[in-house]
CSV table of C-alpha atoms and ligand atoms in Angstrom, one decimal:
chain,number,residue,atom,x,y,z
A,1,UNK,CA,111.0,114.7,98.9
A,2,UNK,CA,108.8,113.0,101.9
A,3,UNK,CA,108.1,113.9,105.0
A,4,UNK,CA,110.7,111.9,107.4
A,5,UNK,CA,109.7,108.9,108.4
A,6,UNK,CA,109.2,108.0,112.5
A,7,UNK,CA,107.2,105.4,114.1
A,8,UNK,CA,103.6,104.7,113.3
A,9,UNK,CA,101.1,106.3,115.9
A,10,UNK,CA,100.9,103.1,118.3
A,11,UNK,CA,104.7,103.6,118.5
A,12,UNK,CA,105.2,100.2,116.3
A,13,UNK,CA,107.4,100.0,113.4
A,14,UNK,CA,105.3,101.3,110.5
A,15,UNK,CA,103.9,99.9,107.6
A,16,UNK,CA,104.5,101.1,104.4
A,17,UNK,CA,102.3,101.1,101.8
A,18,UNK,CA,104.5,99.9,99.2
A,19,UNK,CA,103.4,99.1,95.5
A,20,UNK,CA,105.6,96.4,94.4
A,21,UNK,CA,105.0,93.4,96.7
A,22,UNK,CA,106.3,89.8,96.7
A,23,UNK,CA,103.1,88.2,95.5
A,24,UNK,CA,103.6,86.0,91.7
A,25,UNK,CA,101.6,83.8,89.6
A,26,UNK,CA,104.6,81.4,89.4
A,27,UNK,CA,105.3,78.8,92.1
A,28,UNK,CA,108.3,77.9,94.2
A,29,UNK,CA,108.7,74.3,92.4
A,30,UNK,CA,108.7,75.5,88.7
A,31,UNK,CA,111.0,78.1,90.1
A,32,UNK,CA,113.6,76.3,91.5
A,33,UNK,CA,113.0,74.1,88.4
A,34,UNK,CA,114.5,77.1,86.1
A,35,UNK,CA,117.6,77.4,88.5
A,36,UNK,CA,118.7,74.3,88.2
A,37,UNK,CA,118.3,73.9,84.8
A,38,UNK,CA,120.2,77.6,84.3
A,39,UNK,CA,117.5,79.1,82.4
A,40,UNK,CA,117.2,82.8,83.0
A,41,UNK,CA,115.3,83.7,85.8
A,42,UNK,CA,112.2,86.4,85.7
A,43,UNK,CA,111.6,88.6,88.5
A,44,UNK,CA,108.4,86.3,89.8
A,45,UNK,CA,110.8,83.0,89.8
A,46,UNK,CA,113.5,84.9,92.1
A,47,UNK,CA,110.7,86.4,94.4
A,48,UNK,CA,109.4,83.0,94.7
A,49,UNK,CA,113.3,81.6,95.7
A,50,UNK,CA,113.7,84.6,97.7
A,51,UNK,CA,110.8,84.1,99.8
A,52,UNK,CA,111.1,80.1,99.7
A,53,UNK,CA,107.6,80.6,98.0
A,54,UNK,CA,104.9,82.7,98.4
A,55,UNK,CA,102.0,80.2,99.5
A,56,UNK,CA,103.1,80.4,103.0
A,57,UNK,CA,104.5,83.1,105.4
A,58,UNK,CA,108.1,82.7,106.1
A,59,UNK,CA,110.7,81.0,105.3
A,60,UNK,CA,110.9,77.4,104.9
A,61,UNK,CA,114.2,75.6,105.6
A,62,UNK,CA,113.9,72.9,103.8
A,63,UNK,CA,113.0,75.1,101.0
A,64,UNK,CA,116.1,77.3,101.7
A,65,UNK,CA,118.0,74.5,101.6
A,66,UNK,CA,117.6,73.7,97.6
A,67,UNK,CA,118.0,77.3,97.1
A,68,UNK,CA,121.2,77.4,98.5
A,69,UNK,CA,122.3,74.0,97.2
A,70,UNK,CA,121.2,75.1,93.7
A,71,UNK,CA,123.2,78.3,94.1
A,72,UNK,CA,126.1,76.6,95.4
A,73,UNK,CA,126.7,74.0,92.7
A,74,UNK,CA,126.0,77.8,90.3
A,75,UNK,CA,129.1,79.0,91.7
A,76,UNK,CA,131.3,75.9,91.2
A,77,UNK,CA,130.1,75.7,87.6
A,78,UNK,CA,130.7,79.5,87.1
A,79,UNK,CA,134.1,80.6,88.9
A,80,UNK,CA,135.0,77.0,90.5
A,81,UNK,CA,136.2,76.3,94.0
A,82,UNK,CA,138.6,79.3,94.6
A,83,UNK,CA,137.7,82.1,97.2
A,84,UNK,CA,139.6,85.2,96.3
A,85,UNK,CA,140.4,88.4,98.5
A,86,UNK,CA,142.7,91.7,97.4
A,87,UNK,CA,145.1,93.2,99.3
A,88,UNK,CA,143.5,97.0,99.7
A,89,UNK,CA,143.5,100.2,102.0
A,90,UNK,CA,140.2,102.3,102.4
A,91,UNK,CA,140.9,106.1,102.8
A,92,UNK,CA,137.6,107.8,103.1
A,93,UNK,CA,138.3,111.3,102.5
A,94,UNK,CA,135.4,113.4,104.5
A,95,UNK,CA,132.7,113.1,106.4
A,96,UNK,CA,131.0,116.2,105.7
A,97,UNK,CA,127.8,115.4,104.0
A,98,UNK,CA,124.2,116.9,104.2
A,99,UNK,CA,122.3,114.2,101.8
A,100,UNK,CA,121.2,112.6,105.3
A,101,UNK,CA,120.1,109.2,104.2
A,102,UNK,CA,118.4,107.6,107.4
A,103,UNK,CA,120.4,104.4,106.8
A,104,UNK,CA,123.8,106.0,107.5
A,105,UNK,CA,125.9,107.1,110.6
A,106,UNK,CA,128.8,108.2,108.4
A,107,UNK,CA,127.9,112.0,107.8
A,108,UNK,CA,128.1,114.4,109.8
A,109,UNK,CA,126.5,117.6,109.3
A,110,UNK,CA,128.6,119.9,106.9
A,111,UNK,CA,128.5,123.1,108.9
A,112,UNK,CA,129.6,121.6,111.7
A,113,UNK,CA,133.2,121.9,109.7
A,114,UNK,CA,133.0,125.4,109.2
A,115,UNK,CA,135.6,127.0,110.7
A,116,UNK,CA,133.9,129.5,112.6
A,117,UNK,CA,131.6,126.5,114.1
A,118,UNK,CA,132.2,126.4,118.0
A,119,UNK,CA,131.5,122.9,119.2
A,120,UNK,CA,132.9,119.5,118.9
A,121,UNK,CA,131.9,116.9,116.2
A,122,UNK,CA,133.7,113.1,115.7
A,123,UNK,CA,134.2,113.5,111.9
A,124,UNK,CA,137.2,114.2,109.1
A,125,UNK,CA,138.3,115.5,106.4
A,126,UNK,CA,141.7,115.3,104.7
A,127,UNK,CA,143.6,117.4,102.3
A,128,UNK,CA,144.9,115.5,99.5
A,129,UNK,CA,148.6,115.7,100.4
A,130,UNK,CA,147.3,113.5,103.7
A,131,UNK,CA,145.3,111.3,101.4
A,132,UNK,CA,148.9,110.7,99.4
A,133,UNK,CA,150.5,110.0,102.7
A,134,UNK,CA,148.1,107.5,103.8
A,135,UNK,CA,148.3,105.7,100.2
A,136,UNK,CA,152.4,105.9,100.2
A,137,UNK,CA,152.4,104.5,103.5
A,138,UNK,CA,150.1,101.5,102.4
A,139,UNK,CA,151.6,101.5,99.1
A,140,UNK,CA,155.1,100.3,100.9
A,141,UNK,CA,153.4,97.7,102.8
A,142,UNK,CA,152.1,95.8,99.9
A,143,UNK,CA,148.4,97.6,99.4
A,144,UNK,CA,147.7,97.6,95.6
A,145,UNK,CA,143.9,98.7,96.0
A,146,UNK,CA,142.6,102.3,97.6
A,147,UNK,CA,139.0,102.4,97.8
A,148,UNK,CA,137.9,106.0,98.6
A,149,UNK,CA,134.2,106.8,99.5
A,150,UNK,CA,133.3,110.0,100.8
A,151,UNK,CA,130.5,112.3,102.4
A,152,UNK,CA,129.3,115.5,99.3
A,153,UNK,CA,131.3,118.0,101.1
A,154,UNK,CA,129.8,121.3,99.8
A,155,UNK,CA,133.2,122.8,99.1
A,156,UNK,CA,134.4,119.6,97.2
A,157,UNK,CA,133.8,120.3,93.1
A,158,UNK,CA,135.4,118.1,90.3
A,159,UNK,CA,137.6,121.0,89.2
A,160,UNK,CA,138.7,124.6,89.6
A,161,UNK,CA,136.3,125.2,86.8
A,162,UNK,CA,133.4,124.0,88.4
A,163,UNK,CA,134.2,126.0,91.4
A,164,UNK,CA,133.6,128.6,89.1
A,165,UNK,CA,130.4,127.1,87.8
A,166,UNK,CA,129.2,126.6,91.7
A,167,UNK,CA,130.0,129.7,93.0
A,168,UNK,CA,128.4,131.3,90.0
A,169,UNK,CA,124.7,130.6,91.1
A,170,UNK,CA,122.3,133.0,92.7
A,171,UNK,CA,122.0,130.9,96.4
A,172,UNK,CA,125.2,128.2,95.7
A,173,UNK,CA,124.4,126.6,99.5
A,174,UNK,CA,120.5,126.6,98.3
A,175,UNK,CA,121.1,125.6,94.7
A,176,UNK,CA,123.4,123.5,94.6
A,177,UNK,CA,125.0,122.2,98.2
A,178,UNK,CA,127.9,124.3,97.8
A,179,UNK,CA,130.1,126.8,99.9
A,180,UNK,CA,133.6,127.5,99.1
A,181,UNK,CA,136.5,125.8,100.6
A,182,UNK,CA,137.4,128.8,102.7
A,183,UNK,CA,134.0,128.4,104.5
A,184,UNK,CA,135.9,125.4,106.1
A,185,UNK,CA,138.2,124.1,108.8
A,186,UNK,CA,140.0,121.9,106.2
A,187,UNK,CA,140.0,122.4,102.2
A,188,UNK,CA,139.6,118.7,100.9
A,189,UNK,CA,140.6,119.6,97.5
A,190,UNK,CA,139.0,119.0,94.0
A,191,UNK,CA,138.0,115.6,93.4
A,192,UNK,CA,141.0,116.0,90.3
A,193,UNK,CA,143.0,116.7,93.2
A,194,UNK,CA,142.4,113.9,95.6
A,195,UNK,CA,142.3,111.0,92.6
A,196,UNK,CA,146.1,112.5,91.7
A,197,UNK,CA,146.8,112.1,95.2
A,198,UNK,CA,145.8,109.1,95.8
A,199,UNK,CA,147.0,107.7,92.4
A,200,UNK,CA,151.0,106.5,93.7
A,201,UNK,CA,152.6,104.4,92.0
A,202,UNK,CA,150.3,101.8,90.3
A,203,UNK,CA,148.0,101.5,92.7
A,204,UNK,CA,144.8,100.4,91.9
A,205,UNK,CA,141.8,103.5,92.3
A,206,UNK,CA,138.6,102.5,93.0
A,207,UNK,CA,136.6,104.9,93.7
A,208,UNK,CA,133.7,107.7,93.0
A,209,UNK,CA,130.2,106.2,93.4
A,210,UNK,CA,127.2,107.5,91.5
A,211,UNK,CA,126.7,109.9,94.0
A,212,UNK,CA,129.7,111.3,94.2
A,213,UNK,CA,130.1,111.5,90.3
A,214,UNK,CA,126.8,113.5,90.4
A,215,UNK,CA,128.3,115.6,93.1
A,216,UNK,CA,131.2,116.2,90.8
A,217,UNK,CA,128.7,117.4,88.3
A,218,UNK,CA,126.2,119.2,90.0
A,219,UNK,CA,125.1,122.5,88.6
A,220,UNK,CA,126.4,121.5,85.0
A,221,UNK,CA,125.3,120.0,82.4
A,222,UNK,CA,128.3,117.8,82.0
A,223,UNK,CA,127.5,114.2,81.1
A,224,UNK,CA,128.6,111.2,83.7
A,225,UNK,CA,131.1,109.9,80.9
A,226,UNK,CA,133.1,113.2,80.5
A,227,UNK,CA,133.2,113.7,84.3
A,228,UNK,CA,134.5,110.0,84.7
A,229,UNK,CA,136.9,110.7,81.6
A,230,UNK,CA,138.5,113.6,83.3
A,231,UNK,CA,138.8,111.4,86.7
A,232,UNK,CA,140.2,108.8,84.6
A,233,UNK,CA,143.1,111.0,83.3
A,234,UNK,CA,143.3,112.4,87.0
A,235,UNK,CA,144.2,108.3,88.2
A,236,UNK,CA,140.9,106.8,88.7
A,237,UNK,CA,140.9,103.0,87.5
A,238,UNK,CA,137.4,101.7,88.5
A,239,UNK,CA,134.0,102.7,90.3
A,240,UNK,CA,131.9,101.3,92.9
A,241,UNK,CA,128.9,100.7,92.6
A,242,UNK,CA,127.4,102.1,95.6
A,243,UNK,CA,124.7,104.2,96.5
A,244,UNK,CA,122.8,101.7,95.1
A,245,UNK,CA,120.7,100.8,97.6
A,246,UNK,CA,117.6,99.7,96.5
A,247,UNK,CA,117.2,100.6,93.0
A,248,UNK,CA,113.4,101.0,93.4
A,249,UNK,CA,112.4,104.5,94.1
A,250,UNK,CA,109.6,103.6,96.7
A,251,UNK,CA,112.4,102.6,98.7
A,252,UNK,CA,114.5,105.5,98.1
A,253,UNK,CA,111.6,108.2,98.8
A,254,UNK,CA,111.8,106.2,102.4
A,255,UNK,CA,115.7,105.5,103.5
A,256,UNK,CA,117.5,108.1,100.8
A,257,UNK,CA,114.8,110.7,99.8
A,258,UNK,CA,117.7,113.1,98.9
A,259,UNK,CA,119.9,110.6,96.9
A,260,UNK,CA,120.4,110.4,93.2
A,261,UNK,CA,117.0,108.7,91.5
A,262,UNK,CA,117.6,104.7,90.1
A,263,UNK,CA,117.8,106.4,87.0
A,264,UNK,CA,120.5,108.1,87.8
A,265,UNK,CA,122.7,105.4,89.1
A,266,UNK,CA,121.8,103.9,86.0
A,267,UNK,CA,123.2,106.5,84.0
A,268,UNK,CA,126.3,107.4,86.1
A,269,UNK,CA,127.2,103.3,86.1
A,270,UNK,CA,126.7,103.6,81.7
A,271,UNK,CA,128.7,107.1,82.1
A,272,UNK,CA,131.5,105.2,83.9
A,273,UNK,CA,132.0,102.2,81.8
A,274,UNK,CA,131.7,104.3,78.6
A,275,UNK,CA,134.9,106.2,80.0
A,276,UNK,CA,136.5,102.9,80.2
A,277,UNK,CA,136.6,102.0,83.7
A,278,UNK,CA,135.3,99.1,85.5
A,279,UNK,CA,132.5,99.1,87.9
A,280,UNK,CA,131.3,97.0,90.8
A,281,UNK,CA,127.3,96.8,92.0
A,282,UNK,CA,125.7,96.7,95.6
A,283,UNK,CA,122.4,96.4,97.4
A,284,UNK,CA,122.0,97.4,100.9
A,285,UNK,CA,118.8,95.4,102.0
A,286,UNK,CA,117.3,94.5,105.6
A,287,UNK,CA,115.5,97.6,106.3
A,288,UNK,CA,112.4,98.6,104.7
A,289,UNK,CA,112.2,96.9,101.6
A,290,UNK,CA,110.4,93.4,100.8
A,291,UNK,CA,111.8,90.5,98.6
A,292,UNK,CA,110.2,91.8,95.4
A,293,UNK,CA,111.7,95.3,95.2
A,294,UNK,CA,115.6,93.0,95.9
A,295,UNK,CA,114.8,91.4,93.1
A,296,UNK,CA,113.1,94.3,91.0
A,297,UNK,CA,117.2,95.8,91.8
A,298,UNK,CA,118.8,92.4,91.2
A,299,UNK,CA,116.6,93.2,87.8
A,300,UNK,CA,118.0,96.5,87.1
A,301,UNK,CA,121.9,95.3,87.4
A,302,UNK,CA,121.2,92.2,85.3
A,303,UNK,CA,120.0,94.8,82.8
A,304,UNK,CA,122.8,97.0,83.1
A,305,UNK,CA,125.2,94.2,82.8
A,306,UNK,CA,123.6,92.7,79.4
A,307,UNK,CA,123.9,96.5,78.2
A,308,UNK,CA,127.3,96.9,78.8
A,309,UNK,CA,129.2,94.3,80.5
A,310,UNK,CA,131.1,96.3,82.8
A,311,UNK,CA,130.6,94.9,86.0
A,312,UNK,CA,132.9,92.7,87.7
A,313,UNK,CA,131.4,91.8,90.9
A,314,UNK,CA,127.9,92.5,92.8
A,315,UNK,CA,128.0,93.2,96.2
A,316,UNK,CA,125.6,92.3,98.7
A,317,UNK,CA,125.6,94.6,102.1
A,318,UNK,CA,123.4,93.7,104.6
A,319,UNK,CA,122.0,96.6,106.7
A,320,UNK,CA,124.0,97.3,109.9
A,321,UNK,CA,121.2,99.1,111.5
A,322,UNK,CA,122.8,100.0,115.0
A,323,UNK,CA,122.9,103.8,115.7
A,324,UNK,CA,121.1,104.8,112.5
A,325,UNK,CA,118.2,107.2,111.9
A,326,UNK,CA,116.2,104.5,110.3
A,327,UNK,CA,116.6,102.2,113.7
A,328,UNK,CA,116.9,105.2,116.4
A,329,UNK,CA,113.2,106.6,115.0
A,330,UNK,CA,112.0,103.4,114.9
A,331,UNK,CA,111.3,103.0,111.4
A,332,UNK,CA,113.2,100.0,111.4
A,333,UNK,CA,113.5,97.4,114.2
A,334,UNK,CA,116.3,95.4,113.3
A,335,UNK,CA,118.3,94.4,110.2
A,336,UNK,CA,118.1,90.7,108.0
A,337,UNK,CA,117.7,87.7,109.5
A,338,UNK,CA,121.1,84.9,108.7
A,339,UNK,CA,118.6,83.2,106.7
A,340,UNK,CA,117.8,86.3,104.6
A,341,UNK,CA,121.5,86.9,103.7
A,342,UNK,CA,121.6,83.5,102.9
A,343,UNK,CA,118.8,83.6,100.6
A,344,UNK,CA,120.0,86.8,99.5
A,345,UNK,CA,123.3,85.9,97.9
A,346,UNK,CA,122.1,82.7,96.9
A,347,UNK,CA,119.0,84.1,94.7
A,348,UNK,CA,122.0,86.9,93.6
A,349,UNK,CA,124.1,84.2,92.0
A,350,UNK,CA,121.3,82.4,90.3
A,351,UNK,CA,119.4,85.6,89.0
A,352,UNK,CA,122.9,87.3,88.2
A,353,UNK,CA,123.6,84.8,85.1
A,354,UNK,CA,125.8,87.9,83.7
A,355,UNK,CA,128.1,88.5,86.8
A,356,UNK,CA,130.8,86.4,87.5
A,357,UNK,CA,131.9,87.3,90.9
A,358,UNK,CA,129.7,87.7,94.3
A,359,UNK,CA,131.3,89.3,97.6
A,360,UNK,CA,131.0,88.1,101.1
A,361,UNK,CA,131.5,91.3,103.1
A,362,UNK,CA,133.0,90.1,106.2
A,363,UNK,CA,133.0,93.6,107.4
A,364,UNK,CA,129.2,93.4,107.0
A,365,UNK,CA,128.5,89.5,107.6
A,366,UNK,CA,131.4,88.6,110.2
A,367,UNK,CA,133.5,85.6,109.4
A,368,UNK,CA,131.3,83.2,110.5
A,369,UNK,CA,128.7,84.2,108.1
A,370,UNK,CA,130.7,85.3,105.9
A,371,UNK,CA,132.5,82.0,105.4
A,372,UNK,CA,129.1,80.3,105.2
A,373,UNK,CA,128.1,82.4,102.6
A,374,UNK,CA,130.9,81.1,100.7
A,375,UNK,CA,128.6,78.4,100.1
A,376,UNK,CA,125.1,80.0,99.4
A,377,UNK,CA,126.9,81.6,96.0
A,378,UNK,CA,129.5,83.9,96.8
A,379,UNK,CA,133.2,83.3,95.8
A,380,UNK,CA,134.9,86.3,96.7
A,381,UNK,CA,135.7,87.2,100.1
A,382,UNK,CA,136.7,91.0,100.2
A,383,UNK,CA,140.0,92.5,101.2
A,384,UNK,CA,142.4,93.0,104.1
A,385,UNK,CA,140.5,96.6,104.3
A,386,UNK,CA,143.5,98.9,106.9
A,387,UNK,CA,140.5,100.7,107.7
A,388,UNK,CA,137.0,101.1,108.6
A,389,UNK,CA,135.0,103.7,109.1
A,390,UNK,CA,131.6,103.9,107.8
A,391,UNK,CA,130.3,100.2,109.2
A,392,UNK,CA,132.3,100.5,112.6
A,393,UNK,CA,130.8,104.1,113.0
A,394,UNK,CA,126.9,102.9,112.5
A,395,UNK,CA,127.4,100.0,115.0
A,396,UNK,CA,129.1,97.2,113.0
A,397,UNK,CA,131.7,95.2,115.3
A,398,UNK,CA,133.7,93.3,112.3
A,399,UNK,CA,135.1,96.7,111.3
A,400,UNK,CA,138.9,95.0,111.7
A,401,UNK,CA,141.7,94.2,109.3
A,402,UNK,CA,142.1,90.5,107.7
A,403,UNK,CA,145.9,89.5,106.6
A,404,UNK,CA,146.6,87.2,104.4
A,405,UNK,CA,147.5,84.2,107.1
A,406,UNK,CA,143.9,85.1,108.4
A,407,UNK,CA,142.8,84.7,105.0
A,408,UNK,CA,144.3,81.2,104.5
A,409,UNK,CA,143.4,79.8,107.5
A,410,UNK,CA,139.6,80.5,107.5
A,411,UNK,CA,139.9,79.3,103.9
A,412,UNK,CA,141.7,76.3,104.4
A,413,UNK,CA,139.1,75.1,107.0
A,414,UNK,CA,136.6,75.3,104.7
A,415,UNK,CA,138.5,73.3,102.2
A,416,UNK,CA,138.5,76.1,99.6
A,417,UNK,CA,142.0,77.5,98.3
A,418,UNK,CA,142.7,81.0,98.7
A,419,UNK,CA,143.5,83.1,95.8
A,420,UNK,CA,144.9,86.6,95.8
A,421,UNK,CA,143.6,88.7,92.8
A,422,UNK,CA,143.4,92.0,91.6
A,423,UNK,CA,141.0,94.5,91.7
A,424,UNK,CA,139.5,93.7,88.4
A,425,UNK,CA,140.0,89.7,89.0
A,426,UNK,CA,142.4,89.8,86.1
A,427,UNK,CA,145.0,88.8,87.7
A,428,UNK,CA,145.2,86.1,90.1
A,429,UNK,CA,147.8,84.3,92.5
A,430,UNK,CA,146.8,80.8,94.6
A,431,UNK,CA,148.4,80.9,98.0
A,432,UNK,CA,149.9,78.1,99.3
A,433,UNK,CA,149.1,77.4,102.9
A,434,UNK,CA,152.1,75.4,103.5
A,435,UNK,CA,154.2,78.2,102.5
A,436,UNK,CA,154.2,81.2,104.6
A,437,UNK,CA,154.6,83.8,105.8
A,438,UNK,CA,151.8,85.0,103.8
A,439,UNK,CA,151.6,88.1,102.1
A,440,UNK,CA,150.3,89.8,99.1
A,441,UNK,CA,152.7,89.6,95.7
A,442,UNK,CA,150.4,90.8,92.8
A,443,UNK,CA,150.8,95.1,93.8
A,444,UNK,CA,153.5,97.3,92.5
A,445,UNK,CA,155.9,96.9,95.7
A,446,UNK,CA,154.3,93.9,97.4
A,447,UNK,CA,156.7,91.1,98.0
A,448,UNK,CA,155.0,88.9,100.1
A,449,UNK,CA,155.8,90.5,103.5
A,450,UNK,CA,153.0,90.5,105.6
A,451,UNK,CA,150.8,93.7,105.7
A,452,UNK,CA,151.7,94.2,109.2
A,453,UNK,CA,153.0,92.3,111.9
A,454,UNK,CA,151.0,91.2,115.1
A,455,UNK,CA,152.2,93.8,117.0
A,456,UNK,CA,151.4,96.7,114.3
A,457,UNK,CA,148.0,95.0,114.1
A,458,UNK,CA,147.1,95.7,117.6
A,459,UNK,CA,147.8,99.6,117.8
A,460,UNK,CA,146.0,100.2,114.3
A,461,UNK,CA,142.4,101.6,114.6
A,462,UNK,CA,139.2,99.7,113.4
A,463,UNK,CA,137.9,101.2,110.2
A,464,UNK,CA,136.1,100.7,105.5
A,465,UNK,CA,133.7,102.3,103.5
A,466,UNK,CA,130.5,101.8,101.3
A,467,UNK,CA,126.5,102.7,102.3
B,501,SF4,S1,125.3,108.0,102.4
B,501,SF4,FE1,126.8,108.5,101.7
B,501,SF4,S2,125.4,110.2,100.7
B,501,SF4,FE2,124.0,109.3,102.2
B,501,SF4,S3,124.1,110.3,104.4
B,501,SF4,FE3,125.7,109.1,104.4
B,501,SF4,S4,127.6,109.9,103.2
B,501,SF4,FE4,126.1,111.3,102.9
C-alpha cells in the first residue's frame, strides 16, 4: 500500500510517474479506418481514438467528431435507435467503511457507528427489516429493480458461520476488518439476511459488487463462485461490476490502495457469472489516470466478456470530484471534460465489440450531456432511481428521481424511441409518447401508474449508488 498522496511540493497537482502511457506506433487515421470497418481494435487503436491522435497534444475537434460519428453508427447497427431505461430504486444498506478510497465521499469511518462513540455523523446503517420495508413500498409503486451497493461495514459477514470464522481470528479488527455487531449502534445483519430482506415479490435484486463479495468471504478460502451461489439462493439476481474504477494496478495504488486488485475484481466477476448471475461492468475515469489506462481497462472487460459472455452492459462513470479526498488534497484539479466524456463513450462502443449495451448515466452527467452521449455510442439512459446517496454526497448535483414522463419527454425531444426494459434487457416495451400517463409495466406490481405524482416528487430526498 502506498503512502497517502497529496499535492506536489510547489502545491500543484502532482505528476504521476506511470509506466502505462498514451504512446503508440499506430496512426489515428488507421485506427479510425479499422473502427469504421468494424475490425476488432487493439489497445494502440483505442488510444489513438481516445486521444484523437497521439501525434499532437489535446483533443482535435474534427477528429473527435469523426470518432463520435463512427460510434453512433456502430450503436445504430448493434442495437438500433431505441433508448432503454428501467424502473429502479437504490437501497444502500450502510455508509460505514474503513477502506478509505480517495475518490469516495460516500463512506464514514466505521468507528463512528459504534454504540459508545461520542459525536455526530451523517451516515446510516439499515437493518434487514428496514431494507424490506423500503423495497416493499417501492414495489407497490411499480419498481422492479433494486440496486444495493454499500460500504464495507466491519460487522457485515456473509452468514452466521462467517461471523464465527471472523471472530475466531486473534485480532479480528486488524486481521480481517471485523468487529461483532454488538459493538455497533445498528446491526446490518448478514449479507444473506439483507438479500432475503430485499428479495421481495419477484423484484430483481442487483447487488454485491466484487468488493462486497470479497468482504463477504474475507478471512476464508471460500471461492467467489460459492459465495455468489449462496447469495443467489438468498435472492440475488445480478451483480454490479462497480469497484472497478480503473483496472490497472498503478492507478488503483493511488486512488484506492485498500481495495481489491484487478485480478481479484476479475475473479469475482467470473465467480458471479459461474454462479449463474448476469453482471454489469463499469469504469470510473477522469481522475489521475491517462487515456492508455482507460483503454487497458476496456481490454480487461473485453477479455472477460470473450471468456464469459456475462456482461449485460458497460457503465462509464465520470469522476465527480467535488468533496472527495482526491480533490480536497490537491491530487486532482477536477474531472473529465465534456469532450473526454464523449470520446470515452464512443471508444467504449467501438472497442467493446462484444458488449451490446452502453449506458449514459444522467446521475453522473446530467440530462443535457446524458442525452448528447446517446448520440456518441450509448443506448441506455439508466433508471428512475428513487434514491441517490453516493453521488450527491460526493457533490454531484444530478441525484434526483427521473419519472417515465421525464424519459418520454427527453427522448422524444431527440427523436429516439423510449423503451422500458428489465434489468437484464430480456424484456422490453416501447412506451407510446401519445398515450399518457406513463408508468412502468414490466414489474410484478407495475400497472402503468406513474411512480410518484408531482406532490410526492417534490418531497422526496435526493438520493443512487455506484462508485
Ligand atoms: S468506494 Fe466503496 S469501498 Fe471505497 S471507501 Fe467508498 S464505500 Fe468504501
